Coordinates of C-alpha atoms and ligand atoms in Angstrom, one line a residue:
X28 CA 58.7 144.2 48.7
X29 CA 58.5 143.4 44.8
X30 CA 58.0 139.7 43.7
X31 CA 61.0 137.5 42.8
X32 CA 62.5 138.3 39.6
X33 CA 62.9 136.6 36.3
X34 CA 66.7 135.5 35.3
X35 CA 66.5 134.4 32.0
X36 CA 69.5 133.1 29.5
X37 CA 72.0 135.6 27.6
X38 CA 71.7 134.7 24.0
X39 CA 73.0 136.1 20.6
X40 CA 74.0 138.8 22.7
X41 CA 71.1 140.1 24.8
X42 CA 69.0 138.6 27.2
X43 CA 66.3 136.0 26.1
X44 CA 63.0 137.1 25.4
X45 CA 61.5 133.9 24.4
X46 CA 60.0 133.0 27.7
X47 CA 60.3 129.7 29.6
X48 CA 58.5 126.7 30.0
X49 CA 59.3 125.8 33.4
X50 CA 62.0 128.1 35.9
X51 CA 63.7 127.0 39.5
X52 CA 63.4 128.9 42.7
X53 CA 66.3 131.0 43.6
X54 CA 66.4 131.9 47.5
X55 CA 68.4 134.8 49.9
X56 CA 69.9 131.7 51.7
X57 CA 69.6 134.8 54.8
X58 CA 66.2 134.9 55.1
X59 CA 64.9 131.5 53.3
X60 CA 62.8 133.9 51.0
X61 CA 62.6 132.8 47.2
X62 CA 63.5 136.1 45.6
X63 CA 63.7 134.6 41.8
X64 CA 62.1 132.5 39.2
X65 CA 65.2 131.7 36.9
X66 CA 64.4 130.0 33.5
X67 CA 65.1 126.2 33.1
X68 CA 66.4 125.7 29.5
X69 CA 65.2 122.8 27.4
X70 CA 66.7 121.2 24.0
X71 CA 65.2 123.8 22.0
X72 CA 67.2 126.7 24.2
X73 CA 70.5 125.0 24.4
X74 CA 70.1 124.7 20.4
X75 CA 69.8 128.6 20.3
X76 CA 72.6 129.3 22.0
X77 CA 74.8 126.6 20.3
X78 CA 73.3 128.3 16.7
X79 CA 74.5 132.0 18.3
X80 CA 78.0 130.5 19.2
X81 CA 78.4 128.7 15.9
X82 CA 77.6 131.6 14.0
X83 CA 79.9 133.9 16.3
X84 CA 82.6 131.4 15.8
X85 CA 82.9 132.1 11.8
X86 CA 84.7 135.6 12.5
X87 CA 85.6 135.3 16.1
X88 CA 88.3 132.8 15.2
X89 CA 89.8 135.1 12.8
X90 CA 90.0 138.2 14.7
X91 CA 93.6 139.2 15.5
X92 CA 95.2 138.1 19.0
X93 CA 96.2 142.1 18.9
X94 CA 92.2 142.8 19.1
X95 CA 91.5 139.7 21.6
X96 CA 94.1 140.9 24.0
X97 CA 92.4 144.4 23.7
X98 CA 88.7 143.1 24.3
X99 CA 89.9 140.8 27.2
X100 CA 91.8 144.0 28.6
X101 CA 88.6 146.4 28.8
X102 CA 86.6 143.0 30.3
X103 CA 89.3 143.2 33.1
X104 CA 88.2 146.5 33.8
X105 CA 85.0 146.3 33.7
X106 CA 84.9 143.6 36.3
X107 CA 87.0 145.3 38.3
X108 CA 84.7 148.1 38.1
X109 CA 81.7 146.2 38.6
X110 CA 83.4 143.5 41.5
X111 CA 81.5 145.2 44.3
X112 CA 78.3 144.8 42.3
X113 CA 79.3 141.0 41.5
X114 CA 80.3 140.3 45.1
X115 CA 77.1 141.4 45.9
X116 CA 74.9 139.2 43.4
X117 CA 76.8 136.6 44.7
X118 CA 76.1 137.0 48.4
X119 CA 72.4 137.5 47.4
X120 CA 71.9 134.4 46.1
X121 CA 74.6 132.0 47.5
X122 CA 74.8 133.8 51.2
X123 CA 78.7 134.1 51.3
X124 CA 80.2 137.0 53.6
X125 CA 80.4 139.7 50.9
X126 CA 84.2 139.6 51.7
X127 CA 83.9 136.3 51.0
X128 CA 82.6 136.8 47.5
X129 CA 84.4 140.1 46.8
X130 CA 87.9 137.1 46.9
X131 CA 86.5 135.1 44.1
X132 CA 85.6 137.7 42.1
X133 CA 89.1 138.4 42.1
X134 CA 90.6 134.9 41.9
X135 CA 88.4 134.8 38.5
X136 CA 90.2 138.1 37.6
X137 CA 93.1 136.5 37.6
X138 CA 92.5 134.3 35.0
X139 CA 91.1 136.7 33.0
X140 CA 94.4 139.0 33.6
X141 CA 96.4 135.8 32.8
X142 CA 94.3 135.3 28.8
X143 CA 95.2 138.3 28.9
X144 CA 98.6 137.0 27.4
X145 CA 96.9 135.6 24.8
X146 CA 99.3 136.3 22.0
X147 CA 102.0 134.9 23.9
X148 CA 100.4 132.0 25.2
X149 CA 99.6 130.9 21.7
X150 CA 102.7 131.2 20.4
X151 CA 104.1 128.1 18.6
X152 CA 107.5 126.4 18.0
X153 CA 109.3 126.5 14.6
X154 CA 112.6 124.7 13.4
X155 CA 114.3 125.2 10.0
X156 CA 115.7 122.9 7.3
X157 CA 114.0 119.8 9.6
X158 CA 115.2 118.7 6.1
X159 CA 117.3 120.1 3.2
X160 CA 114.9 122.9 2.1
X161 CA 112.2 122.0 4.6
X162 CA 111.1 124.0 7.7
X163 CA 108.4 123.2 10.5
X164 CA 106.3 124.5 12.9
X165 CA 103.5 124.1 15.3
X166 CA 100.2 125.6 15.4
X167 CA 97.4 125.8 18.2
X168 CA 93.7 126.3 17.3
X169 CA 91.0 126.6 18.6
X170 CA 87.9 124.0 18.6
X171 CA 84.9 125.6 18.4
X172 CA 81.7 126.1 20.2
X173 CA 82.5 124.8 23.8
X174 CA 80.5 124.6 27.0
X175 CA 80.9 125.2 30.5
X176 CA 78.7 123.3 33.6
X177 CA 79.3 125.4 36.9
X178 CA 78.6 124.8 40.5
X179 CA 76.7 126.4 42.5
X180 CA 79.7 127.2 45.6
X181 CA 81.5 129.8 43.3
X182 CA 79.3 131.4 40.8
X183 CA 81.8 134.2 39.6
X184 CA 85.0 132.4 40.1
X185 CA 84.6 128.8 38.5
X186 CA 82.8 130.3 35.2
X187 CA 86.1 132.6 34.6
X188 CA 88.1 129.3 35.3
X189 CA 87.2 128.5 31.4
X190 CA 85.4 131.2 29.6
X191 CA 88.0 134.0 29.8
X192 CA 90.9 131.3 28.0
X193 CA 88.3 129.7 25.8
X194 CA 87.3 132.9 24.6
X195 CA 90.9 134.2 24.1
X196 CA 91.9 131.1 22.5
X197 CA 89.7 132.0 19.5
X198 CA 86.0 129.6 20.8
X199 CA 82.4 130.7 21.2
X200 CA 81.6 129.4 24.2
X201 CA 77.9 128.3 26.3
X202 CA 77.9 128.6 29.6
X203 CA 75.4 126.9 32.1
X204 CA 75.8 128.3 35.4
X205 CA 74.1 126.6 38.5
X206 CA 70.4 127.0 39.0
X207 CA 71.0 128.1 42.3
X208 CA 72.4 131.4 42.1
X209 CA 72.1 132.6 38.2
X210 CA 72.4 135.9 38.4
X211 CA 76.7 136.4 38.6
X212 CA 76.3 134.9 34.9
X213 CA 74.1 137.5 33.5
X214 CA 76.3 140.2 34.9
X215 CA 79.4 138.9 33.4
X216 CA 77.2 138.6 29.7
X217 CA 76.6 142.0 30.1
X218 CA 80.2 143.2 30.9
X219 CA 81.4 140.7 27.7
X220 CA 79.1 143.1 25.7
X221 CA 79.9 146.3 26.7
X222 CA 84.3 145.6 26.4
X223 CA 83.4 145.3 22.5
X224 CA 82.9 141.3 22.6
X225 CA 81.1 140.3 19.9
X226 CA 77.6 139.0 20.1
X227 CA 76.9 135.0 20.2
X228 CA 80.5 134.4 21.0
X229 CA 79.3 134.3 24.8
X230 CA 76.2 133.0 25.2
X231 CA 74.5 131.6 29.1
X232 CA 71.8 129.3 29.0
X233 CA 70.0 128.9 32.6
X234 CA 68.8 125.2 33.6
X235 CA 69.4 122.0 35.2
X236 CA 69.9 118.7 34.1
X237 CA 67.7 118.9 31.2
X238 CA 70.4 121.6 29.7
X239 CA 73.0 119.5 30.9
X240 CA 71.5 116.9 28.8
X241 CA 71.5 118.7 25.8
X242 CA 74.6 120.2 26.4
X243 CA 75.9 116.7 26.3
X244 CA 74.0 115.4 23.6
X245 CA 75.0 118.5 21.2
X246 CA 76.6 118.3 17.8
X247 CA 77.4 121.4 17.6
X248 CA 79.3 121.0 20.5
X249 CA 82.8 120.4 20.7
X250 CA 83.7 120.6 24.4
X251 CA 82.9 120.8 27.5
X252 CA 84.6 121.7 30.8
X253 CA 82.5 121.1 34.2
X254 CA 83.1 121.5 37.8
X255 CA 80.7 120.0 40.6
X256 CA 80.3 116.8 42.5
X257 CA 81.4 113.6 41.5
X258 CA 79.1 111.4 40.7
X259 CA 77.6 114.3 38.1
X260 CA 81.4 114.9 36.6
X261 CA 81.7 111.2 36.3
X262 CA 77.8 111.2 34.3
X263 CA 79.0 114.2 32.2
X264 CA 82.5 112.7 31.5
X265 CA 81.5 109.6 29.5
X266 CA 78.4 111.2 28.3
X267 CA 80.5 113.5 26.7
X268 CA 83.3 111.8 25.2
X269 CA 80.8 108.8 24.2
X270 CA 79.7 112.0 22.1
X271 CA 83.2 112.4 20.8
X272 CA 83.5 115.9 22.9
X273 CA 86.5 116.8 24.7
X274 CA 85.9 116.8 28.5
X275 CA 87.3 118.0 31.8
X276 CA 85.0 117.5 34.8
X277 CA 86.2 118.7 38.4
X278 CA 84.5 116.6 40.6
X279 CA 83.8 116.6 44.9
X280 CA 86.8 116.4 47.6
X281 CA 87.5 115.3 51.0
X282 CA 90.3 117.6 51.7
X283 CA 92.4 116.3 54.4
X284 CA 94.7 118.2 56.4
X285 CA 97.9 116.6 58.5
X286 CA 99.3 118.0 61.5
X287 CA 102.5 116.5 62.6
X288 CA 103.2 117.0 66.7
X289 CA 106.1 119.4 65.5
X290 CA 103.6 122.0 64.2
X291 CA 102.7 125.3 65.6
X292 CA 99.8 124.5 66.7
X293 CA 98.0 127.9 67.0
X294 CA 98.9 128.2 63.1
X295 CA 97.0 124.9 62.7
X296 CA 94.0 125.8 64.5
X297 CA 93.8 128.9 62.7
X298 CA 94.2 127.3 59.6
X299 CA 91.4 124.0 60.3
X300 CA 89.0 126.7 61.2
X301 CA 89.6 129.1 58.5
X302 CA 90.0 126.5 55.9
X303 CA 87.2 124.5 57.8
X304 CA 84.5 126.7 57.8
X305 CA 85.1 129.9 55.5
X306 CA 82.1 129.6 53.0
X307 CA 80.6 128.0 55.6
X308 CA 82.9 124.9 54.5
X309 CA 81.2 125.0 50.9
X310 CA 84.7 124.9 48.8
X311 CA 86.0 122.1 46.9
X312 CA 89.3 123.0 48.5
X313 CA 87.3 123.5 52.1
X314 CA 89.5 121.3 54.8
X315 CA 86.9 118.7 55.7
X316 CA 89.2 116.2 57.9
X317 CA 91.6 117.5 59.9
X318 CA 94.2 114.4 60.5
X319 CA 96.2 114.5 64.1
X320 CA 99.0 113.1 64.8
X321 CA 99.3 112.1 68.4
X322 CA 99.9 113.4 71.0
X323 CA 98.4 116.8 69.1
X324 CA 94.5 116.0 68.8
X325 CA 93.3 117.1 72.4
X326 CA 95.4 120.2 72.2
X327 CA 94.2 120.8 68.8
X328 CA 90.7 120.6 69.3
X329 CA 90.7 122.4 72.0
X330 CA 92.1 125.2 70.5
X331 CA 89.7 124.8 67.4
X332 CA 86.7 125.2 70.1
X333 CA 87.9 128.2 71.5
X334 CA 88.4 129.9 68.0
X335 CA 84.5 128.5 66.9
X336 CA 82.9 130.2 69.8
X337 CA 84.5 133.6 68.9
X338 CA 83.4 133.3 65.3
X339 CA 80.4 135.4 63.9
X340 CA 77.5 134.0 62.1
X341 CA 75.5 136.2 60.2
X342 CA 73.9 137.7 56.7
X343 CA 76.4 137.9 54.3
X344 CA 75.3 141.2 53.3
X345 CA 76.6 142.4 57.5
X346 CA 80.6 142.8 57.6
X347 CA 81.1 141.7 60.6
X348 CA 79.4 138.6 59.5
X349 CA 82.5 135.7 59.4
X350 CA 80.2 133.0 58.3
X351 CA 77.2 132.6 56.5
X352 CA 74.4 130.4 56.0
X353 CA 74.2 127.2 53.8
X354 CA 72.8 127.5 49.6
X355 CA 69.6 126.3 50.3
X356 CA 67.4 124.4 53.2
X357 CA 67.4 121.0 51.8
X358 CA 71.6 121.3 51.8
X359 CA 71.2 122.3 55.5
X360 CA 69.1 120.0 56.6
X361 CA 71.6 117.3 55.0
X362 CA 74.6 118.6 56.4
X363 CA 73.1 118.8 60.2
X364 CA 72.5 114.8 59.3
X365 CA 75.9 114.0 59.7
X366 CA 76.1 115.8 63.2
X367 CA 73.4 113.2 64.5
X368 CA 74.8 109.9 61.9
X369 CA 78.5 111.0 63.3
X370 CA 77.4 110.6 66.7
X371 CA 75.6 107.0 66.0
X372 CA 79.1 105.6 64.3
X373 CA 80.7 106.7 67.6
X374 CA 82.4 110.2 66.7
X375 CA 82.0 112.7 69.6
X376 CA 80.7 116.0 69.1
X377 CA 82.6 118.3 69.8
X378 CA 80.9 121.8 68.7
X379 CA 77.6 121.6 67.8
X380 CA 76.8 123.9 65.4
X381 CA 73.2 124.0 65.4
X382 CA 73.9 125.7 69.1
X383 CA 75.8 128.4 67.5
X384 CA 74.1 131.9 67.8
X385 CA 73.4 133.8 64.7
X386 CA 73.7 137.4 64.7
X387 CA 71.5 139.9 63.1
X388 CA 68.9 136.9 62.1
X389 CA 65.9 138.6 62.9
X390 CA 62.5 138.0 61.0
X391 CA 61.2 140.5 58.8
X392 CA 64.8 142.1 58.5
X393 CA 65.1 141.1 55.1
X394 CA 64.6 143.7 53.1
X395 CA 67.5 145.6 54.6
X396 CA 69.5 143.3 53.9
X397 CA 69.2 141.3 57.5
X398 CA 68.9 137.5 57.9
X399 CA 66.2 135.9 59.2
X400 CA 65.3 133.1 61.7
X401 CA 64.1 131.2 58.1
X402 CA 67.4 131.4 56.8
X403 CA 69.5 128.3 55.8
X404 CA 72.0 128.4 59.4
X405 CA 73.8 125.8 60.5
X406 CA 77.1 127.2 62.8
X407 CA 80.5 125.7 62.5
X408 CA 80.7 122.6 63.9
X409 CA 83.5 119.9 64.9
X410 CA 83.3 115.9 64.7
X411 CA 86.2 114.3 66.9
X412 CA 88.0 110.8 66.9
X413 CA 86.3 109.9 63.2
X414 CA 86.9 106.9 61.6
X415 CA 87.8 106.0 58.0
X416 CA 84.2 103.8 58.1
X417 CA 82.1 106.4 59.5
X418 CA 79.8 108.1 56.8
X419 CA 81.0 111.6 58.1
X420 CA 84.4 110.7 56.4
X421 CA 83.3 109.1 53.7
X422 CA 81.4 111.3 52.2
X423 CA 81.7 114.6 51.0
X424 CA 79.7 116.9 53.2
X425 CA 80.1 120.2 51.6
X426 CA 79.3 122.1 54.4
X427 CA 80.8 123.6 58.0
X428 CA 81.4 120.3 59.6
X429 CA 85.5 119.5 60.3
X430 CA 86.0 116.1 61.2
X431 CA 88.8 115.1 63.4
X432 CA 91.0 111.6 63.1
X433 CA 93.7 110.9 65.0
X434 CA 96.5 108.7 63.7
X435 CA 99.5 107.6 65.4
X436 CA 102.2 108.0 62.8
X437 CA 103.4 110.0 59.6
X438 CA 103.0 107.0 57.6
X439 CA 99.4 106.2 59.3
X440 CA 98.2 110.1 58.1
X441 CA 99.4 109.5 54.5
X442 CA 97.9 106.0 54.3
X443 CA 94.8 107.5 55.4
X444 CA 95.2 110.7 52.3
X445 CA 96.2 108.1 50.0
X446 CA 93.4 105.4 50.0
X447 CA 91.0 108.2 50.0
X448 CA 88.8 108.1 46.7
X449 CA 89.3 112.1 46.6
X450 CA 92.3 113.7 45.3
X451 CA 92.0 117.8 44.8
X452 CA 93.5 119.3 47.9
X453 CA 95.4 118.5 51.1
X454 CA 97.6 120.0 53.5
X455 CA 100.5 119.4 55.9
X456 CA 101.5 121.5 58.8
X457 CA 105.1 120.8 60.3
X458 CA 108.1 122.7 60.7
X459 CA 110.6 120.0 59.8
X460 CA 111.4 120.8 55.9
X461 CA 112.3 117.0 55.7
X462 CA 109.0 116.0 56.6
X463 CA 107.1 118.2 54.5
X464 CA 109.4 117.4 51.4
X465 CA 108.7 113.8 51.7
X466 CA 105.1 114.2 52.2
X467 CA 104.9 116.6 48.9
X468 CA 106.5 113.7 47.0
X469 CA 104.3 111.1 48.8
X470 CA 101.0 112.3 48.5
X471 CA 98.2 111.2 46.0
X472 CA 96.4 114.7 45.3
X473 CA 96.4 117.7 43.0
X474 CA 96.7 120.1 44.9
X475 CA 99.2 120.4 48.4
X476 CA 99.7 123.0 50.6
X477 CA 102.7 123.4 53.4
X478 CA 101.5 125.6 56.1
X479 CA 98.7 126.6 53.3
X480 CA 95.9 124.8 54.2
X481 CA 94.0 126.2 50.9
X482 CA 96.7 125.9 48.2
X483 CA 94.6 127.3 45.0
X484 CA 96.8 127.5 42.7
X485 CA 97.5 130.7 40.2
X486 CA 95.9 131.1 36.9
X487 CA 99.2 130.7 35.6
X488 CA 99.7 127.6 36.8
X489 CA 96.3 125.1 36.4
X490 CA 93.9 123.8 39.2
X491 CA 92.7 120.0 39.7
X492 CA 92.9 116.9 41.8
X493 CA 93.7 113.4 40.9
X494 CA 91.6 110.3 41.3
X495 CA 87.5 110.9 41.8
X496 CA 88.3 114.7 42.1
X497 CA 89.1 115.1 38.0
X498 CA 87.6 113.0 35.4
X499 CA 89.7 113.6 32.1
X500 CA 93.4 114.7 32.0
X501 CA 93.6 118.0 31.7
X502 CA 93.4 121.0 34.3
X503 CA 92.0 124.1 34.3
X504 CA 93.5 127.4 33.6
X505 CA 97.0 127.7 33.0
X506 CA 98.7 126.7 30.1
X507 CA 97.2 123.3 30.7
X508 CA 93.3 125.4 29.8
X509 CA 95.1 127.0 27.0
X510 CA 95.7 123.3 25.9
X511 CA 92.6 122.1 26.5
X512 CA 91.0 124.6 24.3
X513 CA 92.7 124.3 21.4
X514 CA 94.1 121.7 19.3
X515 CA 97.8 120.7 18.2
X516 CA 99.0 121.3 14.3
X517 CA 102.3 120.7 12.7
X518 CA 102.9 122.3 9.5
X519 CA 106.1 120.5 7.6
X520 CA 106.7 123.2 4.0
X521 CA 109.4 123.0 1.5
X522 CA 109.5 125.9 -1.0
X523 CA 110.8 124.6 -4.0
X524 CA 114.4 125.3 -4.8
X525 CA 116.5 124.4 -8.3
X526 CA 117.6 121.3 -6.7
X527 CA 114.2 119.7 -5.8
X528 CA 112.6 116.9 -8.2
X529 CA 112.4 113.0 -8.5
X530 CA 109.5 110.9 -6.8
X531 CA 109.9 108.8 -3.8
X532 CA 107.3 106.7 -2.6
X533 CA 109.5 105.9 0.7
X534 CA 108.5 107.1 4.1
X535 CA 109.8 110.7 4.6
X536 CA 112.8 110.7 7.0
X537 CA 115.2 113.5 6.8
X538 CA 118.3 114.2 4.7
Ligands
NAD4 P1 76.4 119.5 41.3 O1 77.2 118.4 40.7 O2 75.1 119.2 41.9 O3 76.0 120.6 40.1 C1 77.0 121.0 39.2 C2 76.3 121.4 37.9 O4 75.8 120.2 37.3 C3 75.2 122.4 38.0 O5 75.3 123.3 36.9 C4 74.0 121.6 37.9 O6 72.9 122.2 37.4 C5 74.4 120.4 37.1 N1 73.7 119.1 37.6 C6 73.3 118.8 38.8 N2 72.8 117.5 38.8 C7 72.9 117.1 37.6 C8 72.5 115.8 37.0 N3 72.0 114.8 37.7 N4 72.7 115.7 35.6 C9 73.3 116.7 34.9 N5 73.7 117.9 35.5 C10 73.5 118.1 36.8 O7 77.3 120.4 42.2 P2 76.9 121.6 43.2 O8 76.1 121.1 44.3 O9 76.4 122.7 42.4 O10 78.4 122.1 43.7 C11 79.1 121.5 44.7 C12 80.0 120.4 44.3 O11 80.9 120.9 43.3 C13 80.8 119.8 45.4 O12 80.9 118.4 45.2 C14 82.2 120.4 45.2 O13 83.3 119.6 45.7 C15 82.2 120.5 43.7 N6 83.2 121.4 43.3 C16 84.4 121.0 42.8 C17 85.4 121.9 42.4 C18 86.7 121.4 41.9 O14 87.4 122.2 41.4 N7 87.0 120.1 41.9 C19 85.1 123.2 42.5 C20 83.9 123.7 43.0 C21 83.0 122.8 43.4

């Protein structure tokens, strides 16, 4: 087997040749094996890419929407073409199921199909004779050079959040993917090239907080949108706009989901373990407490168990795989900690996952694409009667761990929801209509799902959460990303007529 390779940063239009001072390991989260050295960008590469996109930005702003709807029409292809190969990349280096990844490659096409609209997304308002002789109208432009900060859970989907409307929208942008799983980035760069985009107007430069850093610190910079946990959006938020920058930053989630004793409750069990423990529970809109009200929680558990023991755990690369492992071992090792600090606060365990078999984990299996018993596993497991005080609920885990609270009333479950410091996604299973309209209007999140337990929206309309889960006011994609990255004009002209003259150093109101 060859060594682990080098994945550098996409600059100017080509990959970087300027070596690195200090790179990151990047594993197969199967096996545990390091299969790449990526670059870790300093000051001095950050400033590279910000001098590519700057220069980019001169002519890219000027180029017709006609010829950045085309461009953005061959990229969609070419992803499309290239999703199996994407999917992959993805699966190598986060250890998704590869149907897994294939489904956020396309959720990240959608947004690109969406800027695809471009001309008419951008399309401003005009009114004539706002006074005698005098017409106005509106104008969106864009900013600049802006950034993008990605986590490491979706490394196709949550880069084409921004870069496909930031782009279309006339910026250059800089994108700094997560260390963990780089490569998704470079393969997008490449695709950017080859649909005609001009070079420096996207740019990727690998790294970890010392990027970040500069990212942050950056004149040249004029916005930034980043997804991740919350403590790091909160950092990057008013590091940013201390820095004058525009800034969205996504942050973490505890996604609860309610289940009123009307619900079908083989739909709900479905739904806690799909939404549960699909990624292996690593999605910001992953349903991390499950919230029962009695007399449903024995039932329900019960029939979560008997769905857990029937689910596979595997490589991501095997189809039949259902569930793979966690990003990396340090991640593993702190989501198992909850299993034992759960039990200690008095939660009962349920399913243990670290009992669950894996399938096709054999050593030495790696190179064809097999796990091994190295590999970052941890099975699905289940956390019953949690409390609001127990660290298992308090946190965000980020991994396949569902805790279970049981609640006596409606009001009791969206009291619990509502105090939470998280606000991206939640979800309420019932089939009284009533119920679920008042809860709709009720809840304190971004995000809600009836009888959807993971309600991502549609590029077309934008994604975010309220409270800890968002730091800044704006959403992404949509026409709220189309906002975001660009800014308002108002053009008020008068072209003179015979009957204009005489000066008047009053306030302008209209006649
Ligand atoms: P993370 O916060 O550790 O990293 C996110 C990005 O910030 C990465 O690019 C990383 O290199 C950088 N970074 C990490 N530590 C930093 C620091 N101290 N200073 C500056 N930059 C730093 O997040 P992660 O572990 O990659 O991703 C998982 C988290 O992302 C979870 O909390 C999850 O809920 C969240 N997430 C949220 C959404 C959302 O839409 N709200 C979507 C996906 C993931």
């Amino acid at each position: 087997m060859s060594g682990p390779e080098t994945i550098t940063h996409w600059i100017a239009g080509k990959p970087w040749t300027g070596g690195a001072a200090t790179y990151g390991d990047v594993y197969n989260p199967a096996t545990g094996q390091v299969t790449g050295h990526v670059d870790l960008a300093t000051a001095a590469e950050v400033d590279a890419a910000v001098a590519a996109a700057t220069a980019a930005f001169a002519d890219w702003r000027k180029v017709s929407l006609a010829r950045r709807a085309a461009i953005l029409f061959s990229f969609r292809e070419l992803v499309k073409a290239h999703s199996g190969e994407l999917a992959a990349l993805v699966t190598a280096e986060h250890g998704k199921v590869v149907s897994d990844a294939a489904g956020e490659v396309a959720r990240g096409l959608e947004v690109v199909e969406f800027a695809c609209g471009i001309p008419h997304l951008l399309k401003g308002g005009f009114s004539e004779n706002v006074s005698t002789g005098v017409d106005s109208y509106s104008l969106r432009q864009p900013l600049g050079v802006v950034a993008g900060i990605t986590p490491f859970n979706f490394p196709a989907m949550v880069p084409m959040w921004m870069f496909p409307l930031a782009i279309a929208c006339g910026n250059t942008f800089v994108l700094k993917p997560s260390e963990k799983d780089p490569s998704a980035s470079l393969l997008l760069a490449s695709l950017w090239a080859e649909a005609g985009l001009p070079d420096g107007v996207f740019n990727v430069v690998q790294g970890a907080k010392e990027s970040v850093d500069a990212i942050l610190g950056h004149p040249g910079i004029a916005a930034v949108s980043f997804v991740g946990s919350t403590p790091v959006a909160r950092y990057v938020y008013s590091r940013g706009t201390m820095a004058g920058k525009r800034v969205q930053a996504l942050g973490g989630a505890k996604n609860h989901m309610v289940v009123l004793p009307d619900a079908d409750l083989d739909l709900a069990a479905d739904a806690a373990v799909s939404a549960g423990f699909g990624s292996a529970g690593e999605r910001c809109m992953a349903i991390s407490a499950l919230v029962a009200v009695e007399p449903v929680g024995d039932e329900l558990v019960d029939r979560i168990r008997t769905r857990i023991k029937r689910l596979r755990v595997g490589p991501g690369t095997d189809e039949r795989s259902e569930m793979g492992p966690l990003v990396t071992g340090p991640h593993r090792d702190r989501v198992a900690s909850y299993l034992d600090s759960g039990v200690r606060e008095g939660a009962t365990l349920a399913v243990d996952g670290r009992a669950h078999p894996v399938i096709g984990a054999v050593p030495g299996a790696a190179e064809t694409g097999g796990g091994s018993a190295e590999g970052f596993w941890l099975g699905p497991s289940v956390l019953d009667h949690v409390t609001t005080a127990m660290s298992c609920y308090t946190d965000e885990i980020f991994g396949p761990v569902l805790s279970v609270a049981r609640v006596d009333s409606y009001e009791a479950a969206v009291a619990m929801v509502n105090v939470s410091r998280y606000g991206n996604g939640t979800a309420v299973f019932t089939n009284d209509g009533g119920a679920a309209r008042r809860f709709v209007s009720e809840i304190e999140v971004g995000m809600v799902g009836v009888n959807v337990p993971i309600p991502v929206p549609m590029a077309y309309y934008s994604f975010g959460g309220w409270k800890s889960s968002l730091f800044g006011d704006t959403h992404v994609h949509g026409t709220e990303g189309v906002h975001f990255y660009t800014r308002g004009k108002v053009v008020t002209s008068r072209w003179l007529d015979p009957s204009h003259g005489g000066v008047s150093l009053g306030f302008p109101v209209s006649s």
